[in-house]
Coordinates of C-alpha atoms and ligand atoms in Angstrom, one line a residue:
M19 CA -35.7 37.6 -35.7
Q20 CA -34.3 38.4 -39.0
Q21 CA -36.7 36.4 -40.7
L22 CA -39.7 38.6 -39.0
I23 CA -38.2 41.8 -40.2
K24 CA -37.4 41.4 -43.6
N25 CA -41.5 39.9 -43.8
L26 CA -42.2 43.3 -41.9
V27 CA -40.1 45.9 -43.4
E28 CA -40.7 44.4 -46.9
A29 CA -44.5 44.7 -46.5
Y30 CA -46.6 47.7 -48.0
G31 CA -48.0 50.5 -45.3
P32 CA -47.4 54.0 -46.1
S33 CA -49.1 55.9 -43.2
G34 CA -53.4 55.8 -43.1
F35 CA -52.9 52.5 -45.5
E36 CA -51.2 50.0 -42.8
D37 CA -53.5 47.2 -43.7
E38 CA -51.2 44.7 -44.8
V39 CA -48.5 45.3 -41.8
R40 CA -51.2 44.8 -39.4
A41 CA -52.6 41.8 -40.6
L42 CA -48.9 40.4 -40.5
I43 CA -48.7 41.3 -37.0
R44 CA -52.0 40.1 -35.8
A45 CA -51.2 36.3 -37.4
E46 CA -47.9 36.4 -35.5
I47 CA -49.4 37.8 -31.8
E48 CA -52.9 36.2 -32.0
P49 CA -52.0 33.0 -30.4
F50 CA -50.3 35.0 -27.6
A51 CA -52.4 38.0 -26.4
D52 CA -55.4 37.7 -24.1
E53 CA -57.6 39.9 -26.3
I54 CA -56.9 41.8 -29.1
S55 CA -58.4 44.0 -31.1
V56 CA -58.6 47.2 -34.1
D57 CA -59.9 50.7 -33.3
A58 CA -61.9 53.1 -35.8
M59 CA -58.2 54.5 -37.0
G60 CA -56.5 50.9 -37.3
N61 CA -54.4 50.3 -34.5
L62 CA -53.7 47.0 -33.4
I63 CA -54.1 46.8 -29.6
A64 CA -53.1 43.1 -28.0
L65 CA -53.6 43.2 -24.3
K66 CA -51.2 40.5 -22.5
K67 CA -52.8 40.6 -18.9
G68 CA -50.6 41.1 -15.4
N69 CA -51.6 39.4 -12.3
G70 CA -53.7 42.2 -10.7
S71 CA -50.7 43.6 -8.8
G72 CA -49.0 45.7 -11.7
K73 CA -49.5 49.0 -13.9
K74 CA -50.9 49.7 -17.3
V75 CA -48.6 50.1 -19.4
M76 CA -48.7 50.8 -23.0
I77 CA -46.1 49.9 -25.8
A78 CA -46.6 51.6 -29.0
A79 CA -44.8 50.7 -32.4
H80 CA -45.8 52.1 -35.4
M81 CA -46.7 50.4 -38.4
D82 CA -47.1 52.6 -41.4
E83 CA -43.7 54.2 -43.2
I84 CA -43.8 57.4 -44.8
G85 CA -44.8 57.2 -48.7
F86 CA -46.3 59.9 -51.0
M87 CA -49.6 59.9 -53.0
V88 CA -50.3 60.9 -56.9
S89 CA -51.6 64.4 -57.2
H90 CA -51.8 64.9 -60.8
I91 CA -51.2 63.1 -63.5
S92 CA -49.9 64.7 -67.0
K93 CA -51.4 63.8 -70.4
E94 CA -47.8 62.2 -70.9
G95 CA -48.8 60.2 -67.7
F96 CA -46.0 61.3 -65.7
L97 CA -47.6 61.3 -62.0
R98 CA -47.1 64.3 -59.4
F99 CA -47.1 63.1 -56.1
A100 CA -47.9 65.0 -52.0
N101 CA -45.5 63.3 -49.8
I102 CA -47.1 61.5 -47.1
G103 CA -44.4 62.6 -43.4
G104 CA -40.7 63.5 -43.5
V105 CA -39.6 62.7 -47.7
S106 CA -36.2 63.9 -48.0
N107 CA -36.0 65.6 -52.2
L108 CA -32.1 64.5 -51.2
H109 CA -33.1 61.3 -51.4
L110 CA -35.9 60.8 -54.2
S111 CA -33.8 61.1 -57.8
G112 CA -33.9 57.0 -59.0
T113 CA -35.8 55.5 -56.0
R114 CA -38.2 52.7 -56.7
A115 CA -41.9 54.1 -56.2
K116 CA -44.6 50.8 -55.4
F117 CA -47.9 50.6 -55.2
A118 CA -50.8 48.8 -53.4
D119 CA -51.1 46.5 -56.5
G120 CA -47.7 46.2 -57.1
T121 CA -47.2 48.3 -59.8
I122 CA -43.3 50.1 -59.1
G123 CA -42.7 53.3 -60.6
V124 CA -38.9 55.3 -61.4
I125 CA -38.9 58.7 -59.2
Y126 CA -36.5 61.5 -60.6
G127 CA -36.2 64.9 -60.5
E128 CA -36.7 67.3 -63.7
R129 CA -33.3 68.4 -65.4
R130 CA -31.6 71.5 -64.1
T131 CA -28.6 73.0 -65.2
D132 CA -27.2 74.1 -61.0
R133 CA -26.1 70.7 -59.6
S134 CA -26.1 72.9 -56.6
K135 CA -29.4 73.2 -56.3
I136 CA -31.9 70.1 -55.8
G137 CA -35.6 71.1 -56.5
G138 CA -38.4 71.1 -53.8
L139 CA -41.1 67.8 -53.8
D140 CA -42.6 69.6 -56.9
K141 CA -39.9 69.3 -59.6
F142 CA -40.0 65.7 -58.8
Y143 CA -42.1 62.8 -60.8
I144 CA -43.3 59.3 -61.4
D145 CA -42.7 57.3 -64.1
V146 CA -44.6 54.5 -64.1
G147 CA -44.0 52.8 -68.4
A148 CA -47.4 54.9 -69.3
S149 CA -47.8 56.9 -71.7
S150 CA -50.2 58.7 -71.4
S151 CA -52.6 59.5 -68.8
D152 CA -55.2 57.3 -70.6
D153 CA -53.1 54.5 -70.1
C154 CA -51.9 54.9 -66.4
P155 CA -52.4 52.2 -64.0
V156 CA -52.7 54.2 -60.8
S157 CA -54.9 57.2 -60.2
V158 CA -54.8 60.5 -58.4
G159 CA -55.4 59.4 -54.6
D160 CA -53.5 56.2 -55.1
A161 CA -50.9 55.8 -52.1
G162 CA -47.5 54.7 -52.5
I163 CA -44.0 53.8 -51.0
F164 CA -40.4 54.2 -51.4
W165 CA -39.3 50.5 -52.8
Q166 CA -36.4 48.9 -51.9
T167 CA -35.7 44.8 -50.4
F168 CA -34.3 43.9 -47.1
V169 CA -30.5 43.0 -47.0
E170 CA -28.3 41.6 -44.2
R171 CA -24.9 42.4 -44.0
G172 CA -23.3 41.0 -40.8
D173 CA -25.1 42.8 -37.9
H174 CA -25.9 45.6 -40.2
L175 CA -29.9 44.6 -41.1
S176 CA -30.6 47.5 -44.0
S177 CA -34.0 48.0 -45.7
K178 CA -36.7 50.8 -46.0
A179 CA -39.1 51.1 -43.4
M180 CA -36.8 50.0 -40.5
D181 CA -38.6 52.8 -39.3
D182 CA -40.6 51.4 -37.3
R183 CA -41.1 47.7 -38.3
V184 CA -38.1 46.9 -36.5
C185 CA -39.6 48.0 -33.6
C186 CA -42.3 46.3 -34.8
A187 CA -40.8 43.2 -34.3
I188 CA -39.0 43.9 -31.2
G189 CA -43.2 44.8 -30.0
V190 CA -43.9 40.8 -31.0
A191 CA -41.0 39.5 -29.6
A192 CA -41.5 41.0 -26.1
L193 CA -45.4 40.3 -27.0
Q194 CA -44.3 36.4 -27.4
Q195 CA -41.6 35.8 -24.8
L196 CA -42.9 37.9 -22.0
E197 CA -44.4 35.7 -18.9
D198 CA -45.3 36.2 -15.4
S199 CA -45.6 39.9 -15.8
A200 CA -47.3 42.0 -12.8
H201 CA -48.6 44.6 -15.1
D202 CA -51.4 44.7 -17.5
V203 CA -49.8 45.4 -20.9
Y204 CA -51.1 46.9 -23.9
F205 CA -49.0 46.1 -27.4
V206 CA -50.4 49.1 -29.8
F207 CA -49.1 48.7 -33.1
T208 CA -49.8 52.2 -34.5
V209 CA -51.0 54.0 -37.2
Q210 CA -50.1 57.4 -38.6
E211 CA -47.3 58.0 -36.6
E212 CA -45.3 60.0 -39.8
V213 CA -47.5 62.5 -40.1
G214 CA -48.0 63.5 -36.8
V215 CA -48.5 60.5 -33.7
R216 CA -52.2 60.5 -34.7
G217 CA -52.9 56.7 -34.1
A218 CA -51.1 56.5 -31.1
T219 CA -52.9 59.8 -29.9
T220 CA -56.5 58.2 -29.7
A221 CA -55.4 54.4 -28.7
A222 CA -53.7 56.4 -25.8
N223 CA -57.1 58.4 -24.9
R224 CA -58.8 54.9 -25.1
I225 CA -56.3 52.9 -22.9
M226 CA -55.2 55.2 -20.4
P227 CA -52.3 53.8 -19.8
D228 CA -50.3 54.5 -16.2
I229 CA -47.3 54.1 -17.9
G230 CA -46.5 55.1 -22.0
I231 CA -43.0 53.5 -23.6
A232 CA -42.6 53.8 -27.1
L233 CA -40.4 51.7 -29.1
D234 CA -38.8 53.9 -31.9
V235 CA -36.0 54.8 -34.3
T236 CA -32.9 57.3 -33.6
L237 CA -30.6 59.0 -35.1
T238 CA -26.8 58.4 -35.0
G239 CA -23.8 60.3 -34.9
D240 CA -21.3 57.7 -35.9
T241 CA -21.3 58.5 -40.0
P242 CA -18.5 60.6 -41.4
N243 CA -19.0 64.3 -40.7
G244 CA -22.7 63.3 -39.4
A245 CA -24.5 64.9 -36.6
K246 CA -22.6 66.0 -33.5
M247 CA -24.8 62.7 -31.2
A248 CA -24.1 60.5 -28.5
V249 CA -25.6 57.4 -30.4
D250 CA -24.1 55.0 -32.1
L251 CA -24.7 52.1 -34.1
G252 CA -24.2 49.1 -31.9
K253 CA -23.9 50.5 -28.8
G254 CA -27.3 49.2 -27.7
P255 CA -30.8 50.5 -27.4
A256 CA -30.5 54.2 -26.5
I257 CA -33.1 55.2 -23.7
K258 CA -34.7 58.9 -24.8
V259 CA -34.1 61.8 -22.4
K260 CA -35.2 64.2 -25.4
D261 CA -36.1 65.0 -27.9
A262 CA -38.2 67.7 -29.9
G263 CA -41.3 66.7 -29.4
M264 CA -40.7 65.8 -25.2
I265 CA -39.0 65.1 -22.9
A266 CA -38.9 61.8 -21.0
H267 CA -40.1 61.2 -17.1
Q268 CA -36.9 61.6 -15.3
G269 CA -38.2 58.8 -12.9
L270 CA -38.9 56.4 -15.9
V271 CA -35.8 57.2 -17.6
R272 CA -33.9 56.7 -13.9
L273 CA -35.7 52.9 -14.3
M274 CA -34.8 52.0 -17.5
R275 CA -31.6 52.6 -16.6
G276 CA -31.0 50.8 -14.0
A277 CA -32.9 47.9 -15.2
A278 CA -30.3 47.6 -18.3
E279 CA -27.5 47.8 -16.0
S280 CA -29.0 45.1 -14.0
A281 CA -29.3 42.9 -16.6
E282 CA -26.0 43.9 -17.7
I283 CA -27.6 45.2 -21.0
P284 CA -25.4 47.9 -23.4
H285 CA -27.1 51.0 -24.0
Q286 CA -26.9 54.8 -24.8
L287 CA -28.4 57.7 -23.4
E288 CA -30.4 60.1 -26.9
V289 CA -30.7 63.0 -27.1
L290 CA -32.3 63.6 -29.9
L291 CA -32.3 67.2 -31.9
G292 CA -35.3 67.2 -34.3
G293 CA -38.0 64.8 -34.6
S294 CA -40.5 62.9 -31.8
T295 CA -42.4 59.6 -31.5
D296 CA -45.2 58.0 -30.1
A297 CA -43.9 58.9 -26.6
R298 CA -45.2 62.2 -27.0
A299 CA -49.1 61.3 -28.2
M300 CA -48.9 59.0 -25.3
Q301 CA -47.8 61.9 -22.7
I302 CA -49.8 64.6 -23.2
S303 CA -53.3 62.5 -23.7
G304 CA -55.9 62.3 -20.8
P305 CA -55.0 63.5 -17.7
G306 CA -51.3 63.0 -18.7
V307 CA -48.9 59.6 -18.5
I308 CA -45.5 58.9 -17.7
A309 CA -43.9 58.2 -20.9
G310 CA -40.8 57.0 -22.2
C311 CA -39.4 55.7 -25.2
I312 CA -37.0 52.9 -26.2
S313 CA -35.1 54.0 -29.5
V314 CA -33.3 51.9 -32.1
P315 CA -30.4 53.6 -33.6
C316 CA -30.9 54.1 -37.0
R317 CA -28.4 54.8 -39.9
Y318 CA -30.0 56.6 -43.0
V319 CA -33.3 57.5 -41.7
H320 CA -36.0 58.2 -44.1
S321 CA -34.1 57.1 -47.0
T322 CA -34.4 53.3 -48.9
S323 CA -31.5 51.9 -47.2
E324 CA -32.1 52.9 -43.3
T325 CA -30.0 50.4 -41.5
V326 CA -29.9 48.7 -37.8
S327 CA -27.4 46.1 -36.0
L328 CA -29.0 43.5 -34.6
S329 CA -27.4 43.0 -31.7
D330 CA -29.1 46.5 -30.7
V331 CA -32.4 44.8 -31.9
K332 CA -31.9 41.2 -30.0
N333 CA -30.8 44.2 -26.4
S334 CA -33.7 46.4 -27.0
V335 CA -36.4 42.9 -26.9
K336 CA -34.2 42.1 -23.6
L337 CA -34.8 45.8 -21.9
L338 CA -38.3 46.0 -22.8
L339 CA -38.7 42.6 -20.7
E340 CA -36.6 43.1 -18.1
I341 CA -38.5 46.2 -17.7
L342 CA -42.1 44.7 -18.4
G343 CA -40.5 41.9 -15.6
N344 CA -40.2 44.1 -12.4
P345 CA -42.0 46.4 -10.7
I346 CA -43.1 49.9 -11.7
D347 CA -43.2 52.0 -8.7
L348 CA -42.4 56.0 -9.8
Ligands
CO426 CO1 -40.2 58.3 -39.0
ZN427 ZN1 -40.7 56.2 -36.5

């Protein structure tokens, strides 16, 4: 599992440029899926057929990560950029930028005299070692990511792009291990979640599932002077009750809790104050869909050291298999 997570989180895949991640996942799941396809937006859709007596279930985990796109190159060779997704200026100075061709840049902020103030994204630039716009190895319109390698520290795993590749790994593991389900399960590895759940929207409209379950990370309340939030790292997958974009289907929340309890899987309930997931897109697709979300607690979301607990990851796979292995009558 750790090796799969490492391969996925270190892959390159800002929103709209998920090709490398998709190829990695496809290689892992191809032998286990009954049907596999890629739609026009780039969603990877893998169907694991049931015995015909169950529901049509869509599982969604997003392949994309936050990043940036070069918007301007100065004559001295410094890049300015637009954000792709929720990029925080608090995390930028000193982080490294990586481009699709492997070019590495250093991100830094313009000199400021007032230390209490951090500028907006327009006050940051990327230094790729060019001396002018003529010898700059990248172009306007090139996308990039915030680069950091994977590290394992006991039960804690840290990297960029845990959001949401750790859940791609959970989807891969569940697909590989799922046996004799009554349900037709569509495992969808979605694109462009970080820019507004765009891939999940089109995939859900195409699949028209009875039940939609997103797999994504959520914040925790267990760090010094952190947010007042009743989710801790290492205490099990969090069953989403509400976030800023959706209220999970009450019956599905009950079913998830019941599944966790009967299989003795540690779990917690999530009420997230901001943000949303692919579950929102599924819920309001077509005529409306019963939707919920299994969340992996994650510290330092949208930084280059997003941190999850391996035991939470393994318990998320267990919980998902428990749900898919039983009737879903709501
Ligand atoms: Co995110
Ligand atoms: Zn996410």
